[in-house]
């Protein structure tokens, strides 16, 4: 392993350590917050509500805003799926040289599509008057960093020599995630659980 590769590996390991520590801190803080259970009698199944929240509750027909913005919905779904795939790819990169070339090429194409969808996110925020007003510098920075993460993943999958660059960008992304906009991936689960519990208890599932 070259000096550059060793330094890049150190960056991604440090970034991973910061990411893990940050996520643990967020979870501990969230769990310490008081939870006020509903006093109304249970009319349905809370567990069924949670199951619905993570399945049919995510379907486009369950959200009016999605039914009115199909393109944005599809873009968001693909974008986030590619991000999850890129994280799995990051874990597997120590064995990148052993991956079949067709697999690496396929991954490069998928990550490239994800990066393009990330760039589309800038156009959405800039062109939509409401989104433009609501967007903060952190929104743009998080989107830029995620897009760069996907682009570097695509390059490293296509050309192995770019792997150290991907590791460096991945380390920076991981270190930033618990402290910026990207930490919403943690709160997503809390929101869906509480939504499912509330809807399940009230027996108002769609």
CSV table of C-alpha atoms in Angstrom, one decimal, residues 77-87 107 110-115 117 149-150:
chain,number,residue,atom,x,y,z
A,77,UNK,CA,-35.9,7.4,-3.7
A,78,UNK,CA,-33.1,6.6,-6.2
A,79,UNK,CA,-30.7,9.1,-4.7
A,80,UNK,CA,-31.0,7.7,-1.2
A,81,UNK,CA,-30.9,4.1,-2.4
A,82,UNK,CA,-27.6,4.8,-4.2
A,83,UNK,CA,-26.2,6.5,-1.1
A,84,UNK,CA,-26.9,3.3,1.0
A,85,UNK,CA,-25.3,1.2,-1.8
A,86,UNK,CA,-22.3,3.5,-1.8
A,87,UNK,CA,-21.8,3.0,2.0
A,107,UNK,CA,-21.4,0.2,-9.6
A,110,UNK,CA,-25.1,3.6,-10.5
A,111,UNK,CA,-22.9,6.0,-8.4
A,112,UNK,CA,-22.6,8.3,-11.4
A,113,UNK,CA,-26.4,8.4,-11.7
A,114,UNK,CA,-26.6,9.2,-8.0
A,115,UNK,CA,-24.1,12.0,-8.4
A,117,UNK,CA,-29.3,13.3,-9.1
A,149,UNK,CA,-18.9,11.3,-2.2
A,150,UNK,CA,-21.0,9.6,-5.0
